[in-house]
mmCIF file of the C-alpha atoms, coordinates in Angstrom:
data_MODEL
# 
_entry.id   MODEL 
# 
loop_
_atom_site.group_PDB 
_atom_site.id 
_atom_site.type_symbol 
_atom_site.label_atom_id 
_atom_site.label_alt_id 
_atom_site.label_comp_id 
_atom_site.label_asym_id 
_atom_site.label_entity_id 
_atom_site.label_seq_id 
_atom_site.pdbx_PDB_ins_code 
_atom_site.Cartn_x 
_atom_site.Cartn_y 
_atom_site.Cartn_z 
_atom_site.occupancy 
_atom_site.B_iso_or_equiv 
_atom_site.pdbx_formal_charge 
_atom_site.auth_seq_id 
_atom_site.auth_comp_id 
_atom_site.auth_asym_id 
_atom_site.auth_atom_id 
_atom_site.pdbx_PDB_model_num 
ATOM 1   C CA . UNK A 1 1   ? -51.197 17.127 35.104 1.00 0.00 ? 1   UNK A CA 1 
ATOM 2   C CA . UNK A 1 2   ? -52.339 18.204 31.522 1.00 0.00 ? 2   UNK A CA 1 
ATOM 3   C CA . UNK A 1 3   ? -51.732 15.464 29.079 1.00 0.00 ? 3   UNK A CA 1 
ATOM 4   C CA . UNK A 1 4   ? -51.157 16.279 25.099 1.00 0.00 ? 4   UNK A CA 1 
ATOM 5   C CA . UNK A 1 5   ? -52.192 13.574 22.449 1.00 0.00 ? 5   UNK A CA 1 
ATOM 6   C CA . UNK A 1 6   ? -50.343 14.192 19.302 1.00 0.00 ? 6   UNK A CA 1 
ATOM 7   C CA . UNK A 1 7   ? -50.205 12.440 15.990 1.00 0.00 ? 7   UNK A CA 1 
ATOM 8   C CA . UNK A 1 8   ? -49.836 12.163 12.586 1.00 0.00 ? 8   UNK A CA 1 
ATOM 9   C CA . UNK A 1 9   ? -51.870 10.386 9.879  1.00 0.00 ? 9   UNK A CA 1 
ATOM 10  C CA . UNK A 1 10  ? -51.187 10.128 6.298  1.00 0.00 ? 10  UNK A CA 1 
ATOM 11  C CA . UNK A 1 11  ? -54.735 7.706  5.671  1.00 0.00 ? 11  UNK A CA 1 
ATOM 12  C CA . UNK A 1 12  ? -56.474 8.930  8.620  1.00 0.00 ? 12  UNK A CA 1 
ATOM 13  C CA . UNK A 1 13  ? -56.644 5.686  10.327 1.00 0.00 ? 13  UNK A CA 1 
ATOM 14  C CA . UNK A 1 14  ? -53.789 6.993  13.182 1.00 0.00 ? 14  UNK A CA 1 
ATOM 15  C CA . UNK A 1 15  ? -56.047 10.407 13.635 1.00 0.00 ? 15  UNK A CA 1 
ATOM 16  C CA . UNK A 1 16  ? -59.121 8.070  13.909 1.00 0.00 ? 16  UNK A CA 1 
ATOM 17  C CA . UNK A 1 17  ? -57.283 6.725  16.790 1.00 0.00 ? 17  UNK A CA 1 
ATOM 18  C CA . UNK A 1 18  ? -56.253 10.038 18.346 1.00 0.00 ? 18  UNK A CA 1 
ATOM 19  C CA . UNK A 1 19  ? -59.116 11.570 18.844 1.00 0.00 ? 19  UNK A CA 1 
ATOM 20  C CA . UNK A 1 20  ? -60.675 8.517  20.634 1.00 0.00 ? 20  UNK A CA 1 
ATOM 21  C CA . UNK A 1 21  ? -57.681 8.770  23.105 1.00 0.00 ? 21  UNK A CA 1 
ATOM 22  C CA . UNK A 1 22  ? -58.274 12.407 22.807 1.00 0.00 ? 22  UNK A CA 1 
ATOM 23  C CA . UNK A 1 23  ? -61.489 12.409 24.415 1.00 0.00 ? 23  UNK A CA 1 
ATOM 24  C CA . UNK A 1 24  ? -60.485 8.959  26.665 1.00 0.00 ? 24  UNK A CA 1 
ATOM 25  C CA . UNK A 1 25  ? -58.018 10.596 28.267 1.00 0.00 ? 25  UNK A CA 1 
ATOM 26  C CA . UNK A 1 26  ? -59.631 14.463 28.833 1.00 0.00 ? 26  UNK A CA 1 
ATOM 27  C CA . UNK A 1 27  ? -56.438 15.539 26.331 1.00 0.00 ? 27  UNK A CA 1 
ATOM 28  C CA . UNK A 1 28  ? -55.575 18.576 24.610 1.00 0.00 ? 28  UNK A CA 1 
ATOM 29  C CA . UNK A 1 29  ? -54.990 16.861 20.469 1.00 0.00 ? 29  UNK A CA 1 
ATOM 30  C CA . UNK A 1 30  ? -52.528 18.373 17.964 1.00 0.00 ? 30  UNK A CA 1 
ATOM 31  C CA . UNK A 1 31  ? -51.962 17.304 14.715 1.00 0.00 ? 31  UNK A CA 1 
ATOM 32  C CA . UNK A 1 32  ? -48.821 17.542 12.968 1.00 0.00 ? 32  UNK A CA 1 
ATOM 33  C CA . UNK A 1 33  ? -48.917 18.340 9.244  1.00 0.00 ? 33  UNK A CA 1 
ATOM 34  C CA . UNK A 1 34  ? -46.947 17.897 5.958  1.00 0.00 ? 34  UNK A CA 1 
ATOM 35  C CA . UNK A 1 35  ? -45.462 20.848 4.347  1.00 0.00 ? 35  UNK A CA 1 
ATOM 36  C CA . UNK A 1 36  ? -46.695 18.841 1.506  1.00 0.00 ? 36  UNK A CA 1 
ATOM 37  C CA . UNK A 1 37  ? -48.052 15.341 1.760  1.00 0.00 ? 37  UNK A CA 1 
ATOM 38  C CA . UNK A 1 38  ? -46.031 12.754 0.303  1.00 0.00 ? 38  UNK A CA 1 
ATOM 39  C CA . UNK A 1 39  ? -47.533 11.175 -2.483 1.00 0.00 ? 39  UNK A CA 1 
ATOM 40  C CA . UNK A 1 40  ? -48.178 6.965  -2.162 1.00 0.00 ? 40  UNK A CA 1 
ATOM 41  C CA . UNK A 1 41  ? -44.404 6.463  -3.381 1.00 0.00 ? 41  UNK A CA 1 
ATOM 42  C CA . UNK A 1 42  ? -42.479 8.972  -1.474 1.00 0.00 ? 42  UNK A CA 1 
ATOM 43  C CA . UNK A 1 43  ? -44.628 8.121  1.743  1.00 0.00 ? 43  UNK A CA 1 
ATOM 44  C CA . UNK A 1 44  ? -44.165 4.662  1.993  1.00 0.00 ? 44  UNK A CA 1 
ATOM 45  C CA . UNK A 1 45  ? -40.822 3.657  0.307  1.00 0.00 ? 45  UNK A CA 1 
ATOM 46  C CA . UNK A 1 46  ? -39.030 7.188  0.575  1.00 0.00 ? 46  UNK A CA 1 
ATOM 47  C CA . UNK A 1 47  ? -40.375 6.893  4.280  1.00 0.00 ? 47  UNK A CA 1 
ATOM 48  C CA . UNK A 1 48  ? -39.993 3.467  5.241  1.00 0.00 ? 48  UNK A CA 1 
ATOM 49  C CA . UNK A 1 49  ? -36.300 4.191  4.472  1.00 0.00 ? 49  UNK A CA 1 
ATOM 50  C CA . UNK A 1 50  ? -35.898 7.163  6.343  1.00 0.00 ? 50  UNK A CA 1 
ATOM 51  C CA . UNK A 1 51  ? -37.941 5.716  9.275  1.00 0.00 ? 51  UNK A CA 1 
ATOM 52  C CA . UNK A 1 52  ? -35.952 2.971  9.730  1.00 0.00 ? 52  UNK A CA 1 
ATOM 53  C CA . UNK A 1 53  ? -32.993 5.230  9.986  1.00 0.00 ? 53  UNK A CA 1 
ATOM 54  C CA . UNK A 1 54  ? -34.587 7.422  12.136 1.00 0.00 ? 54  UNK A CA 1 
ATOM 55  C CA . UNK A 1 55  ? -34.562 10.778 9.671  1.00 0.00 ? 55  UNK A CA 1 
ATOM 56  C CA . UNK A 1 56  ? -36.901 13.595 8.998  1.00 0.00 ? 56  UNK A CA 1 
ATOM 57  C CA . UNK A 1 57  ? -39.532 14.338 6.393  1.00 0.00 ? 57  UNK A CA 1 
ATOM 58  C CA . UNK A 1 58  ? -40.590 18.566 6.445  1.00 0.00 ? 58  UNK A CA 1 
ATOM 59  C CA . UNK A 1 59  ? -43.316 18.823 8.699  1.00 0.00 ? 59  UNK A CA 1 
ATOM 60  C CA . UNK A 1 60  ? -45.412 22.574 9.172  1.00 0.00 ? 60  UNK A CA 1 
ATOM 61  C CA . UNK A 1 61  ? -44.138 24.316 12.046 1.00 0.00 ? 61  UNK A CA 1 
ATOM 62  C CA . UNK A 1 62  ? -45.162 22.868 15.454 1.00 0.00 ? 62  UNK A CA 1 
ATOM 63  C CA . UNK A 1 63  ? -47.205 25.482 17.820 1.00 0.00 ? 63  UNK A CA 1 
ATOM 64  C CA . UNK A 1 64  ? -46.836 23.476 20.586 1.00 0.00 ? 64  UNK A CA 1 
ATOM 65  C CA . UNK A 1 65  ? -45.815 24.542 24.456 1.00 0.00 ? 65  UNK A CA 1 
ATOM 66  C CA . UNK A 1 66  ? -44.471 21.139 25.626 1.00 0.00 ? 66  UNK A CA 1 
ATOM 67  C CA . UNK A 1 67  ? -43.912 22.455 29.233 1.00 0.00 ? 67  UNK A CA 1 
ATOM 68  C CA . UNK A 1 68  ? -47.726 22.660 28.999 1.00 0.00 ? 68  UNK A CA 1 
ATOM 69  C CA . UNK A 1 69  ? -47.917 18.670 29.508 1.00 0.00 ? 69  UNK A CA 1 
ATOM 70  C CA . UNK A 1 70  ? -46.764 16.145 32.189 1.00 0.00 ? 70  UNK A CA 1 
ATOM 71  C CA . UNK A 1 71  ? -47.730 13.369 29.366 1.00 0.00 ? 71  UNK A CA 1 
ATOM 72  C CA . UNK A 1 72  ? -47.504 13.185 26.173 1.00 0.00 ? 72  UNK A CA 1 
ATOM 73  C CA . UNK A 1 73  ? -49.096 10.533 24.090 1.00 0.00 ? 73  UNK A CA 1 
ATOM 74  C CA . UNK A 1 74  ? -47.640 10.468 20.666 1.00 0.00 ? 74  UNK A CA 1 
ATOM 75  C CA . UNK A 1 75  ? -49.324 8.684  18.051 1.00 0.00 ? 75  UNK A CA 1 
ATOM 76  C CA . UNK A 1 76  ? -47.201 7.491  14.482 1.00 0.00 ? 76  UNK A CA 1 
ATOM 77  C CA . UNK A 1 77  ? -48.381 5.253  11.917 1.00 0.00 ? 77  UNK A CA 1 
ATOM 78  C CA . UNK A 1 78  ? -46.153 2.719  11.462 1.00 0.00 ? 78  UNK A CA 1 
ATOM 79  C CA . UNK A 1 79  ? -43.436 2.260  8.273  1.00 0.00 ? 79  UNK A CA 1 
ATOM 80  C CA . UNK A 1 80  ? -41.383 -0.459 8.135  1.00 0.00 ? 80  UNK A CA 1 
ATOM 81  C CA . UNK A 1 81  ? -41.631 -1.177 12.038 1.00 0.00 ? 81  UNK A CA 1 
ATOM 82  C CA . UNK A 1 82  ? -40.588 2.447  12.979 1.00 0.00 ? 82  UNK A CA 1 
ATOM 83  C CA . UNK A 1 83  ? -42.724 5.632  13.509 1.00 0.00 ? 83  UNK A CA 1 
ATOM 84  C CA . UNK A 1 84  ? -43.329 7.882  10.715 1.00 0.00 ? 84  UNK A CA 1 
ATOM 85  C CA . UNK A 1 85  ? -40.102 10.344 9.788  1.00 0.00 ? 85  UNK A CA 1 
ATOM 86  C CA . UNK A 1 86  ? -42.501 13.124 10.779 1.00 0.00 ? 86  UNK A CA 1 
ATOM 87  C CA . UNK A 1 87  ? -43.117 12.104 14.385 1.00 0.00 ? 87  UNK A CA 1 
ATOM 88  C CA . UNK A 1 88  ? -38.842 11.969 14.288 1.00 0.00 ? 88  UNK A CA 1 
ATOM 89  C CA . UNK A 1 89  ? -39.526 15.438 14.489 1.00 0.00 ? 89  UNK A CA 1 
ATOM 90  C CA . UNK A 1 90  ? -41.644 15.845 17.411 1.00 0.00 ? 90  UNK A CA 1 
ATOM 91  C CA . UNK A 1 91  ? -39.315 12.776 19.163 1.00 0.00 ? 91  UNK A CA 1 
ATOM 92  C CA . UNK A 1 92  ? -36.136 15.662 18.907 1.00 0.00 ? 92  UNK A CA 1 
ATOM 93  C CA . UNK A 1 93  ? -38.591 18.547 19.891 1.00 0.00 ? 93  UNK A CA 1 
ATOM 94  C CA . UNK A 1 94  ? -39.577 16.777 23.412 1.00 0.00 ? 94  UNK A CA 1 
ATOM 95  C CA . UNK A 1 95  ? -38.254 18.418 26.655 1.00 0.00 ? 95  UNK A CA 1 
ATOM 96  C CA . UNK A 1 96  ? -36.666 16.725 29.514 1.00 0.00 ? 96  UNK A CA 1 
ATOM 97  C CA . UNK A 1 97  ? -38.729 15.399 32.278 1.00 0.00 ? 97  UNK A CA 1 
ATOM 98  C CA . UNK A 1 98  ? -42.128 14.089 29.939 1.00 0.00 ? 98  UNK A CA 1 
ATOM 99  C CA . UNK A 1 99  ? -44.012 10.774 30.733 1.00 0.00 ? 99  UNK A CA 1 
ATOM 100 C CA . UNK A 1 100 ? -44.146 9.645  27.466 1.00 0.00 ? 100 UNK A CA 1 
ATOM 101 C CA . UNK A 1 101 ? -46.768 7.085  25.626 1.00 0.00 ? 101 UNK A CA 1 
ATOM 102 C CA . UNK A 1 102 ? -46.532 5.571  22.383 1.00 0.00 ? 102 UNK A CA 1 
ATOM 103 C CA . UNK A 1 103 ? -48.989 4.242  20.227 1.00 0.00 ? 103 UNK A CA 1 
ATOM 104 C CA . UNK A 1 104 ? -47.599 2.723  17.078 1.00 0.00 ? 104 UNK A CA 1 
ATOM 105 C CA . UNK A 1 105 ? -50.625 2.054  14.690 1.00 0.00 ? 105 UNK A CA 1 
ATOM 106 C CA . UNK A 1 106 ? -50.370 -0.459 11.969 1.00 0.00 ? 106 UNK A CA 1 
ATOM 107 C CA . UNK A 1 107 ? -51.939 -2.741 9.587  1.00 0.00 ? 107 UNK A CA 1 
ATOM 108 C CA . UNK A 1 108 ? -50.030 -5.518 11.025 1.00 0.00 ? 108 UNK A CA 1 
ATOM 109 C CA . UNK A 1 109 ? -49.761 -4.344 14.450 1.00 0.00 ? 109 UNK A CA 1 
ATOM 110 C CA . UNK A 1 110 ? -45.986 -5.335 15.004 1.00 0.00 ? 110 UNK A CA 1 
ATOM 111 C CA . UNK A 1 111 ? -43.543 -2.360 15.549 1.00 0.00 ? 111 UNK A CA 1 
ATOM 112 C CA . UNK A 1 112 ? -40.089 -2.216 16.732 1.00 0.00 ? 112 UNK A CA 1 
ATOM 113 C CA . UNK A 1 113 ? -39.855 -0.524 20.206 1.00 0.00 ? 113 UNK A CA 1 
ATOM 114 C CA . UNK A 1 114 ? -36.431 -0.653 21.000 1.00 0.00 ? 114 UNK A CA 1 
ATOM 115 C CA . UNK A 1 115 ? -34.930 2.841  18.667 1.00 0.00 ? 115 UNK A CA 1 
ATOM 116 C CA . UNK A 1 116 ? -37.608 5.354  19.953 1.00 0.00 ? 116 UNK A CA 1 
ATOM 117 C CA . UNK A 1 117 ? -37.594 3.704  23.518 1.00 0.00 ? 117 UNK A CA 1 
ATOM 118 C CA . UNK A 1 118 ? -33.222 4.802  23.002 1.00 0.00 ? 118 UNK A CA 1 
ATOM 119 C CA . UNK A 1 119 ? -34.514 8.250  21.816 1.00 0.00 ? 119 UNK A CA 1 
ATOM 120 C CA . UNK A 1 120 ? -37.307 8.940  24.165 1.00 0.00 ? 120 UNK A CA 1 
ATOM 121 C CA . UNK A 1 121 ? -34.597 8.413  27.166 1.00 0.00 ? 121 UNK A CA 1 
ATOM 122 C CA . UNK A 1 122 ? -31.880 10.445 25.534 1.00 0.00 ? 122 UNK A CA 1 
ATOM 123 C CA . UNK A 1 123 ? -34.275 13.423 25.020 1.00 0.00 ? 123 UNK A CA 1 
ATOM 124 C CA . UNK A 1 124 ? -34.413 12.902 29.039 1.00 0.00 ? 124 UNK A CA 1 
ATOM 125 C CA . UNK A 1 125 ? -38.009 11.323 29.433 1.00 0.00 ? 125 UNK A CA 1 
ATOM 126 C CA . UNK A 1 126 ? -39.980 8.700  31.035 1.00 0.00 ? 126 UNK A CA 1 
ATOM 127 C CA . UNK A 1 127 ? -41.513 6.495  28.365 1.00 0.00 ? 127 UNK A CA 1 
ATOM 128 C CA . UNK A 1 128 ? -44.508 5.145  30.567 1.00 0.00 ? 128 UNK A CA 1 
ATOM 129 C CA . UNK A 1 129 ? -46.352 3.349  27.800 1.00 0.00 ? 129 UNK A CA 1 
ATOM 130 C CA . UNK A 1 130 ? -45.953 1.410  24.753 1.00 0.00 ? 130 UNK A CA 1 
ATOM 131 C CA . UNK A 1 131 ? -48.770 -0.092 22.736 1.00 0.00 ? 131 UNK A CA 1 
ATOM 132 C CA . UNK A 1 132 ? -48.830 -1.391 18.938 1.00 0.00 ? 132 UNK A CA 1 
ATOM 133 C CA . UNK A 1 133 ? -52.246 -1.085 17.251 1.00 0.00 ? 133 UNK A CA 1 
ATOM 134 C CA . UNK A 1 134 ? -53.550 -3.426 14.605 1.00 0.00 ? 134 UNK A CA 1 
ATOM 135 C CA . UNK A 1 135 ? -55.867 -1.554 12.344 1.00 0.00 ? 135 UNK A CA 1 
ATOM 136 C CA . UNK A 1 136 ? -55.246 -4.265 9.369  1.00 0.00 ? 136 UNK A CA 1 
ATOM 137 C CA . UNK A 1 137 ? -57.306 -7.928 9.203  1.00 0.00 ? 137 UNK A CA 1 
# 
């Protein structure tokens, strides 16, 4: 079973992260990308509030094969106790029948696992792991 580590950083802590599970795990890494980076303001209020609600920010276009994998580990800073609103996008783009691992990386390392536990089993998949990450002191 081929496993797929994907992420997104806006400080570069989270891809710090990923590529250290990357090369843990024997994984295949992706990163997904801004259209344009959010500046300090847009990131982290603009985003907290659309994390929390579980919207979108633009994200590049994701060249991905997801029936490729048998696990995907998706890695998200965390905003406001949610995953970034670009990893919203790759939370609607999974396909039915993925073991799925979260790692929610964050200063504080508290997250709230509940809303993309709810969307990881509507999308049809197994979430198989669920781990917060305290990068802060």
């Amino acid at each position: 079973m081929k496993t797929l580590v994907i992420y997104y950083s806006y400080s570069g802590a989270t891809k710090k992260i990923a590529v250290e599970t990357a090369e843990k795990e024997g994984a295949e890494i992706y990163e997904v990308m801004d259209i344009k980076k959010p500046g300090k303001f847009k990131a982290y209020v603009i985003g907290s509030f659309k994390a929390m609600r579980g919207k979108k920010f633009k994200i590049e276009p994701v060249n991905v094969d997801f029936s490729l994998y048998g696990k995907i580990i998706i890695l998200s800073p965390v905003w406001a106790n949610h995953p970034t609103p670009q990893i919203n996008n790759i939370l609607d783009m999974l396909p039915a029948g993925k073991k799925i691992e979260i790692y929610a990386v964050s200063a504080s390392g508290k997250s709230k696992k509940d809303r993309i536990a709810e969307v990881i089993a509507t999308r049809g998949c197994e979430l198989i792991g669920y781990t917060d990450i305290k990068t802060g002191k």
